[in-house]
Amino acid sequence: NAGVTQTPKFRILKIGQSMTLQCAQDMNHNYMYWYRQDPGMGLKLIYYSVGAGITDKGEVPNGYNVSRSTTEDFPLRLELAAPSQTSVYFCATHKEQASYEQYFGPGTRLTVT
Amino acid sequence: RKEVEQDPGPFNVPEGATVAFNCTYSNSASQSFFWYRQDCRKEPKLLMSVYSSGNEDGRFTAQLNRASQYISLLIRDSKLSDSATYLCVVNANPFSSYKLIFGSGTRLLVRP
C-alpha cells in the first residue's frame, strides 16, 4: 500500500497562475484533509472532506478550492496564486474511529514568486 | 491567544539527557491531546496520545493537567534519532472530533 501520495513534490508558480495539488490514498478512508504549514508555524486546516461528494471549509480556505468525486482522490486547486500561498501543503487521512492518528502524505513545497 | 502554544526551542541536549516540553491550550472544552513528531522536511507522524492519568511509551512519558490546561512530554535517555520537531496537537471541538489543532512545534537537537 502506498498510503497517502501527493504530487508534485515541488512547484514554483508565478503570481496569478493556477495549479492543482493532487492527493490520493489507497486506505479506503472517508476522511481527508488539506493543511498548509508555513515556516515555524503549526499546520492550518484549509479544507476537509468526510466522504465522496462532501467537502467543507477549514480555518484558512480563501484562495483554494477542493473537490471529492471519489474516495481515493482529494485535489486542492489554487486559483490566482499569491505570494502568501507559499507554503508546504500536506494532505492527510485517518481511519473512521481514530481521528487522532492522521496519516500524512509527504507534502508539496510550493513557492509563488 | 493562540489555541495551542509551544516553546519553539531549540532544546539542545547531549545524548542520554532527559528533556521535557510543555504545551498550553486555550479551549477548556478540548478533550483529546496528542504528540506528533515531525522530522526535518518530512510529514508529521503520531508519536503518542495523552491520557488524563498520564501514559508512558518506552522512553517517552506524556502528561495532561486539565486544571492548568497544559500537556507535557518527557523524553528520557535521549538518542540522536530523537532530534526532530515535536508538535502538540489538540482536538479542536468535542462535537467534531476529527478537527485537530496543531501547535507550531518544539525543536529538539540531541548532540553526541
PDB file of C-alpha atoms in Angstrom:
ATOM      1  CA  ASN A   1       0.000   0.000   0.000  1.00  0.00           C
ATOM      2  CA  ALA A   2       1.288   3.440  -0.903  1.00  0.00           C
ATOM      3  CA  GLY A   3      -0.709   5.153   1.871  1.00  0.00           C
ATOM      4  CA  VAL A   4      -1.114   8.833   1.024  1.00  0.00           C
ATOM      5  CA  THR A   5       0.596  10.148  -2.076  1.00  0.00           C
ATOM      6  CA  GLN A   6       0.964  13.755  -3.188  1.00  0.00           C
ATOM      7  CA  THR A   7       2.118  15.276  -6.436  1.00  0.00           C
ATOM      8  CA  PRO A   8       4.042  17.293  -7.301  1.00  0.00           C
ATOM      9  CA  LYS A   9       6.752  17.333  -4.609  1.00  0.00           C
ATOM     10  CA  PHE A  10       7.907  20.825  -5.531  1.00  0.00           C
ATOM     11  CA  ARG A  11       6.477  23.614  -7.656  1.00  0.00           C
ATOM     12  CA  ILE A  12       7.281  27.230  -8.400  1.00  0.00           C
ATOM     13  CA  LEU A  13       4.387  29.367  -9.595  1.00  0.00           C
ATOM     14  CA  LYS A  14       4.243  32.899 -10.834  1.00  0.00           C
ATOM     15  CA  ILE A  15       1.758  35.295  -9.262  1.00  0.00           C
ATOM     16  CA  GLY A  16      -1.661  34.841 -10.838  1.00  0.00           C
ATOM     17  CA  GLN A  17      -1.056  31.324 -12.142  1.00  0.00           C
ATOM     18  CA  SER A  18      -3.251  28.403 -11.143  1.00  0.00           C
ATOM     19  CA  MET A  19      -2.472  24.817 -10.290  1.00  0.00           C
ATOM     20  CA  THR A  20      -3.919  21.682  -8.764  1.00  0.00           C
ATOM     21  CA  LEU A  21      -2.187  19.783  -5.987  1.00  0.00           C
ATOM     22  CA  GLN A  22      -3.012  16.105  -6.182  1.00  0.00           C
ATOM     23  CA  CYS A  23      -3.650  13.831  -3.218  1.00  0.00           C
ATOM     24  CA  ALA A  24      -4.577  10.161  -3.328  1.00  0.00           C
ATOM     25  CA  GLN A  25      -4.989   7.498  -0.658  1.00  0.00           C
ATOM     26  CA  ASP A  26      -5.365   3.757  -1.027  1.00  0.00           C
ATOM     27  CA  MET A  27      -6.580   3.078   2.525  1.00  0.00           C
ATOM     28  CA  ASN A  28     -10.290   3.458   1.677  1.00  0.00           C
ATOM     29  CA  HIS A  29     -10.735   6.135   4.342  1.00  0.00           C
ATOM     30  CA  ASN A  30     -13.619   8.555   4.158  1.00  0.00           C
ATOM     31  CA  TYR A  31     -11.957  11.448   5.947  1.00  0.00           C
ATOM     32  CA  MET A  32      -9.383  13.538   4.103  1.00  0.00           C
ATOM     33  CA  TYR A  33      -7.767  16.880   4.884  1.00  0.00           C
ATOM     34  CA  TRP A  34      -5.628  19.573   3.362  1.00  0.00           C
ATOM     35  CA  TYR A  35      -3.267  21.538   5.578  1.00  0.00           C
ATOM     36  CA  ARG A  36      -0.679  24.183   4.954  1.00  0.00           C
ATOM     37  CA  GLN A  37       2.434  24.663   7.073  1.00  0.00           C
ATOM     38  CA  ASP A  38       4.315  27.922   6.964  1.00  0.00           C
ATOM     39  CA  PRO A  39       7.917  28.060   8.294  1.00  0.00           C
ATOM     40  CA  GLY A  40       7.975  27.816  12.082  1.00  0.00           C
ATOM     41  CA  MET A  41       4.218  27.553  12.257  1.00  0.00           C
ATOM     42  CA  GLY A  42       1.707  24.857  13.018  1.00  0.00           C
ATOM     43  CA  LEU A  43      -0.439  23.178  10.408  1.00  0.00           C
ATOM     44  CA  LYS A  44      -3.520  25.131   9.380  1.00  0.00           C
ATOM     45  CA  LEU A  45      -6.562  23.294   8.046  1.00  0.00           C
ATOM     46  CA  ILE A  46      -7.607  24.515   4.588  1.00  0.00           C
ATOM     47  CA  TYR A  47     -10.415  22.133   3.612  1.00  0.00           C
ATOM     48  CA  TYR A  48     -11.608  18.728   4.675  1.00  0.00           C
ATOM     49  CA  SER A  49     -13.930  16.026   3.411  1.00  0.00           C
ATOM     50  CA  VAL A  50     -15.903  13.395   5.302  1.00  0.00           C
ATOM     51  CA  GLY A  51     -16.644  11.344   2.203  1.00  0.00           C
ATOM     52  CA  ALA A  52     -17.022  11.412  -1.558  1.00  0.00           C
ATOM     53  CA  GLY A  53     -19.124  14.373  -2.631  1.00  0.00           C
ATOM     54  CA  ILE A  54     -18.839  16.149   0.749  1.00  0.00           C
ATOM     55  CA  THR A  55     -16.354  18.931   1.459  1.00  0.00           C
ATOM     56  CA  ASP A  56     -16.187  21.777   3.940  1.00  0.00           C
ATOM     57  CA  LYS A  57     -14.028  24.753   4.757  1.00  0.00           C
ATOM     58  CA  GLY A  58     -11.362  24.671   7.396  1.00  0.00           C
ATOM     59  CA  GLU A  59      -9.591  27.556   9.071  1.00  0.00           C
ATOM     60  CA  VAL A  60      -7.896  29.128   6.010  1.00  0.00           C
ATOM     61  CA  PRO A  61      -9.932  28.302   2.848  1.00  0.00           C
ATOM     62  CA  ASN A  62      -9.602  31.610   0.975  1.00  0.00           C
ATOM     63  CA  GLY A  63      -7.823  31.252  -2.349  1.00  0.00           C
ATOM     64  CA  TYR A  64      -8.385  27.490  -2.546  1.00  0.00           C
ATOM     65  CA  ASN A  65     -10.991  25.059  -3.809  1.00  0.00           C
ATOM     66  CA  VAL A  66     -11.419  21.325  -3.458  1.00  0.00           C
ATOM     67  CA  SER A  67     -13.462  18.520  -4.897  1.00  0.00           C
ATOM     68  CA  ARG A  68     -14.016  14.925  -3.805  1.00  0.00           C
ATOM     69  CA  SER A  69     -15.535  12.873  -6.597  1.00  0.00           C
ATOM     70  CA  THR A  70     -14.034   9.585  -5.363  1.00  0.00           C
ATOM     71  CA  THR A  71     -12.993   8.156  -2.007  1.00  0.00           C
ATOM     72  CA  GLU A  72      -9.381   7.947  -3.170  1.00  0.00           C
ATOM     73  CA  ASP A  73      -8.725  11.428  -4.532  1.00  0.00           C
ATOM     74  CA  PHE A  74      -8.905  14.872  -2.938  1.00  0.00           C
ATOM     75  CA  PRO A  75      -7.311  17.515  -5.198  1.00  0.00           C
ATOM     76  CA  LEU A  76      -6.662  21.069  -3.999  1.00  0.00           C
ATOM     77  CA  ARG A  77      -6.976  23.857  -6.529  1.00  0.00           C
ATOM     78  CA  LEU A  78      -5.169  27.185  -6.263  1.00  0.00           C
ATOM     79  CA  GLU A  79      -6.628  29.940  -8.409  1.00  0.00           C
ATOM     80  CA  LEU A  80      -4.696  33.178  -8.953  1.00  0.00           C
ATOM     81  CA  ALA A  81      -1.669  32.222  -6.878  1.00  0.00           C
ATOM     82  CA  ALA A  82      -0.337  34.842  -4.458  1.00  0.00           C
ATOM     83  CA  PRO A  83       2.999  35.023  -2.560  1.00  0.00           C
ATOM     84  CA  SER A  84       1.043  34.441   0.676  1.00  0.00           C
ATOM     85  CA  GLN A  85       0.309  30.923  -0.589  1.00  0.00           C
ATOM     86  CA  THR A  86       3.988  29.998  -0.486  1.00  0.00           C
ATOM     87  CA  SER A  87       3.959  27.092   1.938  1.00  0.00           C
ATOM     88  CA  VAL A  88       4.222  23.347   2.359  1.00  0.00           C
ATOM     89  CA  TYR A  89       0.931  21.601   1.705  1.00  0.00           C
ATOM     90  CA  PHE A  90       0.071  18.323   3.394  1.00  0.00           C
ATOM     91  CA  CYS A  91      -2.796  16.009   2.640  1.00  0.00           C
ATOM     92  CA  ALA A  92      -3.948  13.630   5.378  1.00  0.00           C
ATOM     93  CA  THR A  93      -6.462  10.932   6.139  1.00  0.00           C
ATOM     94  CA  HIS A  94      -7.448   8.730   9.074  1.00  0.00           C
ATOM     95  CA  LYS A  95      -9.454   5.687   9.991  1.00  0.00           C
ATOM     96  CA  GLU A  96     -13.122   6.217  10.754  1.00  0.00           C
ATOM     97  CA  GLN A  97     -12.822   5.721  14.501  1.00  0.00           C
ATOM     98  CA  ALA A  98      -9.304   7.003  15.015  1.00  0.00           C
ATOM     99  CA  SER A  99      -9.367  10.660  14.045  1.00  0.00           C
ATOM    100  CA  TYR A 100      -6.366  11.426  16.201  1.00  0.00           C
ATOM    101  CA  GLU A 101      -3.982   9.342  14.106  1.00  0.00           C
ATOM    102  CA  GLN A 102      -3.828  11.204  10.865  1.00  0.00           C
ATOM    103  CA  TYR A 103      -1.682   9.728   8.088  1.00  0.00           C
ATOM    104  CA  PHE A 104       0.027  12.438   6.108  1.00  0.00           C
ATOM    105  CA  GLY A 105       1.350  12.497   2.604  1.00  0.00           C
ATOM    106  CA  PRO A 106       4.946  13.630   2.014  1.00  0.00           C
ATOM    107  CA  GLY A 107       3.881  17.187   1.202  1.00  0.00           C
ATOM    108  CA  THR A 108       4.125  19.605  -1.706  1.00  0.00           C
ATOM    109  CA  ARG A 109       6.509  22.551  -1.379  1.00  0.00           C
ATOM    110  CA  LEU A 110       5.037  25.485  -3.263  1.00  0.00           C
ATOM    111  CA  THR A 111       6.731  28.803  -3.936  1.00  0.00           C
ATOM    112  CA  VAL A 112       4.835  31.692  -5.505  1.00  0.00           C
ATOM    113  CA  THR A 113       7.012  34.493  -6.884  1.00  0.00           C
TER     114      THR A 113
ATOM    115  CA  ARG B   1      -4.009  33.990  22.455  1.00  0.00           C
ATOM    116  CA  LYS B   2      -3.039  31.045  20.261  1.00  0.00           C
ATOM    117  CA  GLU B   3      -5.161  27.925  20.664  1.00  0.00           C
ATOM    118  CA  VAL B   4      -2.085  25.778  21.218  1.00  0.00           C
ATOM    119  CA  GLU B   5       1.203  27.299  22.341  1.00  0.00           C
ATOM    120  CA  GLN B   6       4.628  25.723  22.475  1.00  0.00           C
ATOM    121  CA  ASP B   7       8.137  26.942  23.170  1.00  0.00           C
ATOM    122  CA  PRO B   8       9.791  26.766  19.732  1.00  0.00           C
ATOM    123  CA  GLY B   9      13.215  25.890  21.201  1.00  0.00           C
ATOM    124  CA  PRO B  10      15.552  24.617  20.038  1.00  0.00           C
ATOM    125  CA  PHE B  11      16.354  22.450  23.010  1.00  0.00           C
ATOM    126  CA  ASN B  12      19.954  21.369  22.545  1.00  0.00           C
ATOM    127  CA  VAL B  13      20.811  18.409  24.785  1.00  0.00           C
ATOM    128  CA  PRO B  14      23.545  15.749  24.947  1.00  0.00           C
ATOM    129  CA  GLU B  15      22.810  12.104  24.290  1.00  0.00           C
ATOM    130  CA  GLY B  16      21.450  10.424  27.378  1.00  0.00           C
ATOM    131  CA  ALA B  17      19.877  13.578  28.792  1.00  0.00           C
ATOM    132  CA  THR B  18      16.303  13.902  29.961  1.00  0.00           C
ATOM    133  CA  VAL B  19      14.323  16.689  28.334  1.00  0.00           C
ATOM    134  CA  ALA B  20      10.783  17.935  28.833  1.00  0.00           C
ATOM    135  CA  PHE B  21       8.490  20.042  26.684  1.00  0.00           C
ATOM    136  CA  ASN B  22       5.295  21.760  27.719  1.00  0.00           C
ATOM    137  CA  CYS B  23       2.360  22.899  25.677  1.00  0.00           C
ATOM    138  CA  THR B  24      -0.629  25.019  26.735  1.00  0.00           C
ATOM    139  CA  TYR B  25      -4.062  25.058  25.149  1.00  0.00           C
ATOM    140  CA  SER B  26      -6.759  27.703  25.395  1.00  0.00           C
ATOM    141  CA  ASN B  27     -10.011  25.789  24.871  1.00  0.00           C
ATOM    142  CA  SER B  28     -11.058  24.227  28.164  1.00  0.00           C
ATOM    143  CA  ALA B  29     -13.582  22.050  26.277  1.00  0.00           C
ATOM    144  CA  SER B  30     -10.802  20.222  24.422  1.00  0.00           C
ATOM    145  CA  GLN B  31     -10.945  16.538  25.121  1.00  0.00           C
ATOM    146  CA  SER B  32      -8.197  14.807  23.174  1.00  0.00           C
ATOM    147  CA  PHE B  33      -4.499  15.525  23.175  1.00  0.00           C
ATOM    148  CA  PHE B  34      -1.586  14.117  21.231  1.00  0.00           C
ATOM    149  CA  TRP B  35       2.066  14.499  20.458  1.00  0.00           C
ATOM    150  CA  TYR B  36       3.223  14.235  16.872  1.00  0.00           C
ATOM    151  CA  ARG B  37       6.812  14.099  15.673  1.00  0.00           C
ATOM    152  CA  GLN B  38       7.992  15.836  12.523  1.00  0.00           C
ATOM    153  CA  ASP B  39      11.446  15.207  11.104  1.00  0.00           C
ATOM    154  CA  CYS B  40      13.097  17.928   9.039  1.00  0.00           C
ATOM    155  CA  ARG B  41      11.302  18.413   5.709  1.00  0.00           C
ATOM    156  CA  LYS B  42       9.043  15.410   6.373  1.00  0.00           C
ATOM    157  CA  GLU B  43       5.411  14.875   7.230  1.00  0.00           C
ATOM    158  CA  PRO B  44       4.163  14.729  10.843  1.00  0.00           C
ATOM    159  CA  LYS B  45       3.588  11.325  12.429  1.00  0.00           C
ATOM    160  CA  LEU B  46       1.709  10.398  15.579  1.00  0.00           C
ATOM    161  CA  LEU B  47       4.085   9.816  18.498  1.00  0.00           C
ATOM    162  CA  MET B  48       1.591   9.176  21.270  1.00  0.00           C
ATOM    163  CA  SER B  49      -1.756  10.102  22.710  1.00  0.00           C
ATOM    164  CA  VAL B  50      -2.000  11.864  26.066  1.00  0.00           C
ATOM    165  CA  TYR B  51      -4.331  10.368  28.641  1.00  0.00           C
ATOM    166  CA  SER B  52      -5.676  12.043  31.764  1.00  0.00           C
ATOM    167  CA  SER B  53      -3.849   9.615  34.011  1.00  0.00           C
ATOM    168  CA  GLY B  54      -0.569  10.095  32.171  1.00  0.00           C
ATOM    169  CA  ASN B  55       0.962   7.466  29.949  1.00  0.00           C
ATOM    170  CA  GLU B  56       4.330   6.069  29.038  1.00  0.00           C
ATOM    171  CA  ASP B  57       5.723   4.516  25.877  1.00  0.00           C
ATOM    172  CA  GLY B  58       9.278   3.360  26.371  1.00  0.00           C
ATOM    173  CA  ARG B  59      11.438   6.428  26.985  1.00  0.00           C
ATOM    174  CA  PHE B  60       8.526   8.812  26.384  1.00  0.00           C
ATOM    175  CA  THR B  61       6.063   9.969  29.044  1.00  0.00           C
ATOM    176  CA  ALA B  62       3.095  12.222  28.346  1.00  0.00           C
ATOM    177  CA  GLN B  63       1.025  14.003  30.985  1.00  0.00           C
ATOM    178  CA  LEU B  64      -2.073  16.156  30.985  1.00  0.00           C
ATOM    179  CA  ASN B  65      -3.006  18.830  33.508  1.00  0.00           C
ATOM    180  CA  ARG B  66      -6.598  19.864  32.775  1.00  0.00           C
ATOM    181  CA  ALA B  67      -6.789  22.399  35.588  1.00  0.00           C
ATOM    182  CA  SER B  68      -3.853  24.365  34.190  1.00  0.00           C
ATOM    183  CA  GLN B  69      -4.576  23.401  30.586  1.00  0.00           C
ATOM    184  CA  TYR B  70      -1.171  22.091  29.719  1.00  0.00           C
ATOM    185  CA  ILE B  71       0.348  18.942  28.302  1.00  0.00           C
ATOM    186  CA  SER B  72       3.883  17.734  28.746  1.00  0.00           C
ATOM    187  CA  LEU B  73       6.221  15.327  27.005  1.00  0.00           C
ATOM    188  CA  LEU B  74       9.242  13.892  28.804  1.00  0.00           C
ATOM    189  CA  ILE B  75      11.989  12.090  26.897  1.00  0.00           C
ATOM    190  CA  ARG B  76      14.461  10.064  28.933  1.00  0.00           C
ATOM    191  CA  ASP B  77      17.874   8.837  27.774  1.00  0.00           C
ATOM    192  CA  SER B  78      17.770  10.992  24.614  1.00  0.00           C
ATOM    193  CA  LYS B  79      19.084   9.437  21.405  1.00  0.00           C
ATOM    194  CA  LEU B  80      20.497  11.193  18.365  1.00  0.00           C
ATOM    195  CA  SER B  81      17.485   9.861  16.476  1.00  0.00           C
ATOM    196  CA  ASP B  82      15.153  11.824  18.772  1.00  0.00           C
ATOM    197  CA  SER B  83      16.246  15.033  17.031  1.00  0.00           C
ATOM    198  CA  ALA B  84      13.050  16.352  15.459  1.00  0.00           C
ATOM    199  CA  THR B  85      10.248  18.847  15.995  1.00  0.00           C
ATOM    200  CA  TYR B  86       7.546  17.762  18.434  1.00  0.00           C
ATOM    201  CA  LEU B  87       4.064  19.041  17.706  1.00  0.00           C
ATOM    202  CA  CYS B  88       1.447  19.372  20.413  1.00  0.00           C
ATOM    203  CA  VAL B  89      -1.983  18.566  18.977  1.00  0.00           C
ATOM    204  CA  VAL B  90      -5.401  19.185  20.491  1.00  0.00           C
ATOM    205  CA  ASN B  91      -8.866  18.147  19.406  1.00  0.00           C
ATOM    206  CA  ALA B  92     -10.494  21.433  18.389  1.00  0.00           C
ATOM    207  CA  ASN B  93     -14.103  20.724  19.105  1.00  0.00           C
ATOM    208  CA  PRO B  94     -15.643  17.866  21.056  1.00  0.00           C
ATOM    209  CA  PHE B  95     -18.563  17.884  18.603  1.00  0.00           C
ATOM    210  CA  SER B  96     -16.303  17.413  15.592  1.00  0.00           C
ATOM    211  CA  SER B  97     -13.602  15.223  16.945  1.00  0.00           C
ATOM    212  CA  TYR B  98     -11.788  14.887  13.665  1.00  0.00           C
ATOM    213  CA  LYS B  99     -10.600  18.504  13.586  1.00  0.00           C
ATOM    214  CA  LEU B 100      -7.184  18.826  15.167  1.00  0.00           C
ATOM    215  CA  ILE B 101      -5.316  21.976  16.150  1.00  0.00           C
ATOM    216  CA  PHE B 102      -1.549  21.740  15.747  1.00  0.00           C
ATOM    217  CA  GLY B 103       0.956  23.718  17.750  1.00  0.00           C
ATOM    218  CA  SER B 104       3.898  25.227  15.916  1.00  0.00           C
ATOM    219  CA  GLY B 105       6.263  22.696  17.463  1.00  0.00           C
ATOM    220  CA  THR B 106       9.268  22.459  19.754  1.00  0.00           C
ATOM    221  CA  ARG B 107      12.548  21.640  18.079  1.00  0.00           C
ATOM    222  CA  LEU B 108      14.868  19.161  19.786  1.00  0.00           C
ATOM    223  CA  LEU B 109      18.523  18.713  18.874  1.00  0.00           C
ATOM    224  CA  VAL B 110      20.370  15.831  20.508  1.00  0.00           C
ATOM    225  CA  ARG B 111      24.145  16.095  20.193  1.00  0.00           C
ATOM    226  CA  PRO B 112      26.744  13.321  20.561  1.00  0.00           C
TER     227      PRO B 112
END
